[in-house]
mmCIF file with all atom_site columns, C-alpha atoms in Angstrom:
data_model
loop_
_atom_site.group_PDB
_atom_site.id
_atom_site.type_symbol
_atom_site.label_atom_id
_atom_site.label_alt_id
_atom_site.label_comp_id
_atom_site.label_asym_id
_atom_site.label_entity_id
_atom_site.label_seq_id
_atom_site.pdbx_PDB_ins_code
_atom_site.Cartn_x
_atom_site.Cartn_y
_atom_site.Cartn_z
_atom_site.occupancy
_atom_site.B_iso_or_equiv
_atom_site.pdbx_formal_charge
_atom_site.auth_seq_id
_atom_site.auth_comp_id
_atom_site.auth_asym_id
_atom_site.auth_atom_id
_atom_site.pdbx_PDB_model_num
ATOM 1   C CA . MET A 1 1   ? 121.873 103.298 114.091 1.00 55.00 ? 19  MET A CA 1
ATOM 2   C CA . THR A 1 2   ? 121.221 106.572 112.294 1.00 57.00 ? 20  THR A CA 1
ATOM 3   C CA . GLN A 1 3   ? 117.858 107.784 111.111 1.00 57.00 ? 21  GLN A CA 1
ATOM 4   C CA . SER A 1 4   ? 118.803 107.138 107.461 1.00 55.00 ? 22  SER A CA 1
ATOM 5   C CA . ASP A 1 5   ? 119.668 103.527 108.359 1.00 58.00 ? 23  ASP A CA 1
ATOM 6   C CA . GLN A 1 6   ? 116.214 103.107 109.910 1.00 60.00 ? 24  GLN A CA 1
ATOM 7   C CA . SER A 1 7   ? 114.426 104.594 106.896 1.00 68.00 ? 25  SER A CA 1
ATOM 8   C CA . GLN A 1 8   ? 116.027 102.162 104.408 1.00 74.00 ? 26  GLN A CA 1
ATOM 9   C CA . PRO A 1 9   ? 113.762 99.174  105.317 1.00 76.00 ? 27  PRO A CA 1
ATOM 10  C CA . VAL A 1 10  ? 110.711 101.452 105.240 1.00 76.00 ? 28  VAL A CA 1
ATOM 11  C CA . LYS A 1 11  ? 111.600 102.716 101.752 1.00 78.00 ? 29  LYS A CA 1
ATOM 12  C CA . ALA A 1 12  ? 112.257 99.160  100.553 1.00 76.00 ? 30  ALA A CA 1
ATOM 13  C CA . ASN A 1 13  ? 108.882 98.042  101.936 1.00 81.00 ? 31  ASN A CA 1
ATOM 14  C CA . GLN A 1 14  ? 107.103 100.965 100.241 1.00 81.00 ? 32  GLN A CA 1
ATOM 15  C CA . MET A 1 15  ? 108.780 100.079 96.936  1.00 80.00 ? 33  MET A CA 1
ATOM 16  C CA . ALA A 1 16  ? 107.649 96.456  97.307  1.00 86.00 ? 34  ALA A CA 1
ATOM 17  C CA . VAL A 1 17  ? 104.066 97.538  98.039  1.00 87.00 ? 35  VAL A CA 1
ATOM 18  C CA . TRP A 1 18  ? 103.984 99.862  95.019  1.00 89.00 ? 36  TRP A CA 1
ATOM 19  C CA . GLY A 1 19  ? 105.544 97.150  92.843  1.00 88.00 ? 37  GLY A CA 1
ATOM 20  C CA . ILE A 1 20  ? 102.845 94.647  93.813  1.00 90.00 ? 38  ILE A CA 1
ATOM 21  C CA . PHE A 1 21  ? 100.122 97.268  93.339  1.00 90.00 ? 39  PHE A CA 1
ATOM 22  C CA . SER A 1 22  ? 101.469 98.348  89.932  1.00 92.00 ? 40  SER A CA 1
ATOM 23  C CA . SER A 1 23  ? 101.859 94.826  88.573  1.00 92.00 ? 41  SER A CA 1
ATOM 24  C CA . THR A 1 24  ? 98.384  93.855  89.808  1.00 90.00 ? 42  THR A CA 1
ATOM 25  C CA . PHE A 1 25  ? 96.774  96.981  88.363  1.00 90.00 ? 43  PHE A CA 1
ATOM 26  C CA . LEU A 1 26  ? 98.465  96.651  84.972  1.00 92.00 ? 44  LEU A CA 1
ATOM 27  C CA . THR A 1 27  ? 97.772  92.923  84.684  1.00 89.00 ? 45  THR A CA 1
ATOM 28  C CA . ILE A 1 28  ? 94.080  93.233  85.534  1.00 87.00 ? 46  ILE A CA 1
ATOM 29  C CA . PHE A 1 29  ? 93.607  96.449  83.548  1.00 87.00 ? 47  PHE A CA 1
ATOM 30  C CA . LEU A 1 30  ? 95.112  94.961  80.382  1.00 88.00 ? 48  LEU A CA 1
ATOM 31  C CA . ALA A 1 31  ? 93.306  91.638  80.829  1.00 86.00 ? 49  ALA A CA 1
ATOM 32  C CA . GLU A 1 32  ? 89.940  93.374  81.198  1.00 83.00 ? 50  GLU A CA 1
ATOM 33  C CA . MET A 1 33  ? 90.304  95.689  78.172  1.00 81.00 ? 51  MET A CA 1
ATOM 34  C CA . GLY A 1 34  ? 87.834  94.697  75.483  1.00 81.00 ? 52  GLY A CA 1
ATOM 35  C CA . ASP A 1 35  ? 86.520  91.634  77.286  1.00 84.00 ? 53  ASP A CA 1
ATOM 36  C CA . LYS A 1 36  ? 82.880  90.620  77.526  1.00 87.00 ? 54  LYS A CA 1
ATOM 37  C CA . THR A 1 37  ? 82.417  92.424  80.856  1.00 87.00 ? 55  THR A CA 1
ATOM 38  C CA . GLN A 1 38  ? 83.475  95.721  79.348  1.00 88.00 ? 56  GLN A CA 1
ATOM 39  C CA . LEU A 1 39  ? 81.273  95.174  76.309  1.00 90.00 ? 57  LEU A CA 1
ATOM 40  C CA . ALA A 1 40  ? 78.297  94.258  78.499  1.00 92.00 ? 58  ALA A CA 1
ATOM 41  C CA . THR A 1 41  ? 78.844  97.393  80.567  1.00 92.00 ? 59  THR A CA 1
ATOM 42  C CA . LEU A 1 42  ? 79.005  99.461  77.384  1.00 91.00 ? 60  LEU A CA 1
ATOM 43  C CA . LEU A 1 43  ? 75.741  97.993  76.110  1.00 93.00 ? 61  LEU A CA 1
ATOM 44  C CA . ILE A 1 44  ? 73.915  98.370  79.432  1.00 95.00 ? 62  ILE A CA 1
ATOM 45  C CA . THR A 1 45  ? 75.014  102.004 79.602  1.00 94.00 ? 63  THR A CA 1
ATOM 46  C CA . ALA A 1 46  ? 73.799  102.666 76.065  1.00 94.00 ? 64  ALA A CA 1
ATOM 47  C CA . GLU A 1 47  ? 70.421  101.057 76.818  1.00 95.00 ? 65  GLU A CA 1
ATOM 48  C CA . SER A 1 48  ? 69.812  102.557 80.241  1.00 95.00 ? 66  SER A CA 1
ATOM 49  C CA . GLN A 1 49  ? 71.096  106.078 79.665  1.00 89.00 ? 67  GLN A CA 1
ATOM 50  C CA . SER A 1 50  ? 72.261  105.978 83.315  1.00 91.00 ? 68  SER A CA 1
ATOM 51  C CA . PRO A 1 51  ? 76.056  105.832 83.096  1.00 93.00 ? 69  PRO A CA 1
ATOM 52  C CA . TRP A 1 52  ? 76.800  106.504 86.764  1.00 96.00 ? 70  TRP A CA 1
ATOM 53  C CA . ILE A 1 53  ? 74.403  103.843 88.027  1.00 96.00 ? 71  ILE A CA 1
ATOM 54  C CA . VAL A 1 54  ? 75.895  101.327 85.586  1.00 95.00 ? 72  VAL A CA 1
ATOM 55  C CA . PHE A 1 55  ? 79.398  102.373 86.679  1.00 95.00 ? 73  PHE A CA 1
ATOM 56  C CA . VAL A 1 56  ? 78.591  101.832 90.361  1.00 96.00 ? 74  VAL A CA 1
ATOM 57  C CA . GLY A 1 57  ? 76.976  98.463  89.644  1.00 96.00 ? 75  GLY A CA 1
ATOM 58  C CA . ALA A 1 58  ? 79.844  97.287  87.440  1.00 93.00 ? 76  ALA A CA 1
ATOM 59  C CA . ALA A 1 59  ? 82.455  98.540  89.905  1.00 93.00 ? 77  ALA A CA 1
ATOM 60  C CA . ALA A 1 60  ? 80.718  96.774  92.810  1.00 96.00 ? 78  ALA A CA 1
ATOM 61  C CA . ALA A 1 61  ? 80.584  93.534  90.798  1.00 94.00 ? 79  ALA A CA 1
ATOM 62  C CA . LEU A 1 62  ? 84.269  93.738  89.851  1.00 91.00 ? 80  LEU A CA 1
ATOM 63  C CA . ILE A 1 63  ? 85.272  94.537  93.429  1.00 94.00 ? 81  ILE A CA 1
ATOM 64  C CA . SER A 1 64  ? 83.216  91.576  94.674  1.00 96.00 ? 82  SER A CA 1
ATOM 65  C CA . THR A 1 65  ? 84.773  89.120  92.224  1.00 93.00 ? 83  THR A CA 1
ATOM 66  C CA . SER A 1 66  ? 88.240  90.476  92.979  1.00 93.00 ? 84  SER A CA 1
ATOM 67  C CA . LEU A 1 67  ? 87.624  90.100  96.720  1.00 96.00 ? 85  LEU A CA 1
ATOM 68  C CA . LEU A 1 68  ? 86.526  86.517  96.166  1.00 96.00 ? 86  LEU A CA 1
ATOM 69  C CA . GLY A 1 69  ? 89.688  85.830  94.160  1.00 93.00 ? 87  GLY A CA 1
ATOM 70  C CA . VAL A 1 70  ? 91.905  87.377  96.839  1.00 94.00 ? 88  VAL A CA 1
ATOM 71  C CA . LEU A 1 71  ? 90.234  85.445  99.654  1.00 97.00 ? 89  LEU A CA 1
ATOM 72  C CA . ILE A 1 72  ? 90.432  82.118  97.819  1.00 95.00 ? 90  ILE A CA 1
ATOM 73  C CA . GLY A 1 73  ? 94.030  82.851  96.758  1.00 91.00 ? 91  GLY A CA 1
ATOM 74  C CA . HIS A 1 74  ? 95.000  83.687  100.338 1.00 94.00 ? 92  HIS A CA 1
ATOM 75  C CA . TRP A 1 75  ? 93.342  80.506  101.601 1.00 95.00 ? 93  TRP A CA 1
ATOM 76  C CA . LEU A 1 76  ? 95.122  78.392  98.968  1.00 93.00 ? 94  LEU A CA 1
ATOM 77  C CA . ALA A 1 77  ? 98.495  80.080  99.642  1.00 91.00 ? 95  ALA A CA 1
ATOM 78  C CA . LYS A 1 78  ? 98.288  79.009  103.295 1.00 94.00 ? 96  LYS A CA 1
ATOM 79  C CA . ARG A 1 79  ? 97.769  75.370  102.317 1.00 95.00 ? 97  ARG A CA 1
ATOM 80  C CA . PHE A 1 80  ? 99.892  74.792  99.208  1.00 94.00 ? 98  PHE A CA 1
ATOM 81  C CA . SER A 1 81  ? 103.398 75.726  98.095  1.00 94.00 ? 99  SER A CA 1
ATOM 82  C CA . PRO A 1 82  ? 103.897 78.264  95.291  1.00 91.00 ? 100 PRO A CA 1
ATOM 83  C CA . GLU A 1 83  ? 105.381 75.509  93.106  1.00 94.00 ? 101 GLU A CA 1
ATOM 84  C CA . MET A 1 84  ? 102.299 73.337  93.570  1.00 94.00 ? 102 MET A CA 1
ATOM 85  C CA . MET A 1 85  ? 100.035 76.317  92.764  1.00 92.00 ? 103 MET A CA 1
ATOM 86  C CA . ASP A 1 86  ? 102.034 77.016  89.575  1.00 93.00 ? 104 ASP A CA 1
ATOM 87  C CA . THR A 1 87  ? 101.770 73.375  88.534  1.00 95.00 ? 105 THR A CA 1
ATOM 88  C CA . ALA A 1 88  ? 98.039  73.234  89.289  1.00 93.00 ? 106 ALA A CA 1
ATOM 89  C CA . ALA A 1 89  ? 97.354  76.490  87.396  1.00 92.00 ? 107 ALA A CA 1
ATOM 90  C CA . GLY A 1 90  ? 99.405  75.324  84.406  1.00 95.00 ? 108 GLY A CA 1
ATOM 91  C CA . THR A 1 91  ? 97.683  71.944  84.374  1.00 97.00 ? 109 THR A CA 1
ATOM 92  C CA . LEU A 1 92  ? 94.237  73.551  84.602  1.00 95.00 ? 110 LEU A CA 1
ATOM 93  C CA . LEU A 1 93  ? 94.999  75.975  81.750  1.00 94.00 ? 111 LEU A CA 1
ATOM 94  C CA . LEU A 1 94  ? 96.384  73.124  79.642  1.00 96.00 ? 112 LEU A CA 1
ATOM 95  C CA . LEU A 1 95  ? 93.246  71.058  80.310  1.00 96.00 ? 113 LEU A CA 1
ATOM 96  C CA . ILE A 1 96  ? 91.002  73.979  79.343  1.00 95.00 ? 114 ILE A CA 1
ATOM 97  C CA . SER A 1 97  ? 93.037  74.509  76.154  1.00 95.00 ? 115 SER A CA 1
ATOM 98  C CA . VAL A 1 98  ? 92.725  70.840  75.203  1.00 95.00 ? 116 VAL A CA 1
ATOM 99  C CA . MET A 1 99  ? 88.968  70.914  75.840  1.00 94.00 ? 117 MET A CA 1
ATOM 100 C CA . LEU A 1 100 ? 88.560  74.052  73.690  1.00 93.00 ? 118 LEU A CA 1
ATOM 101 C CA . LEU A 1 101 ? 90.673  72.530  70.932  1.00 93.00 ? 119 LEU A CA 1
ATOM 102 C CA . TRP A 1 102 ? 88.621  69.328  71.112  1.00 91.00 ? 120 TRP A CA 1
ATOM 103 C CA . ASP A 1 103 ? 85.387  71.327  70.765  1.00 89.00 ? 121 ASP A CA 1
ATOM 104 C CA . ALA A 1 104 ? 86.796  73.256  67.786  1.00 89.00 ? 122 ALA A CA 1
ATOM 105 C CA . ILE A 1 105 ? 87.869  70.044  66.046  1.00 89.00 ? 123 ILE A CA 1
ATOM 106 C CA . LYS A 1 106 ? 84.558  68.337  66.807  1.00 85.00 ? 124 LYS A CA 1
ATOM 107 C CA . LEU A 1 107 ? 82.574  71.211  65.284  1.00 77.00 ? 125 LEU A CA 1
ATOM 108 C CA . ASN A 1 108 ? 84.393  70.951  61.949  1.00 68.00 ? 126 ASN A CA 1
#
């Protein structure tokens, strides 16, 4: 086996790692743009006049919630199949949508 043959799996693994990182970063970054967390951070910064302290606090909070999500996701992935997780997530989102729609109809 030549050295180039040995480096192929390493390069493929690096590409997979960067693909997972990129998709995670873009998904979370786009989902968080303009949400209530960002607006709250903006308002706290404007009030406190301490942008770096607010940044560190907000970053620590986001890292903590992300860690919690990763740990729970890892735990669930060990116990349930990906198909079951997809079905459960879809069902939960559908249930939340129905509840929100019900509240909107009830208010009118």
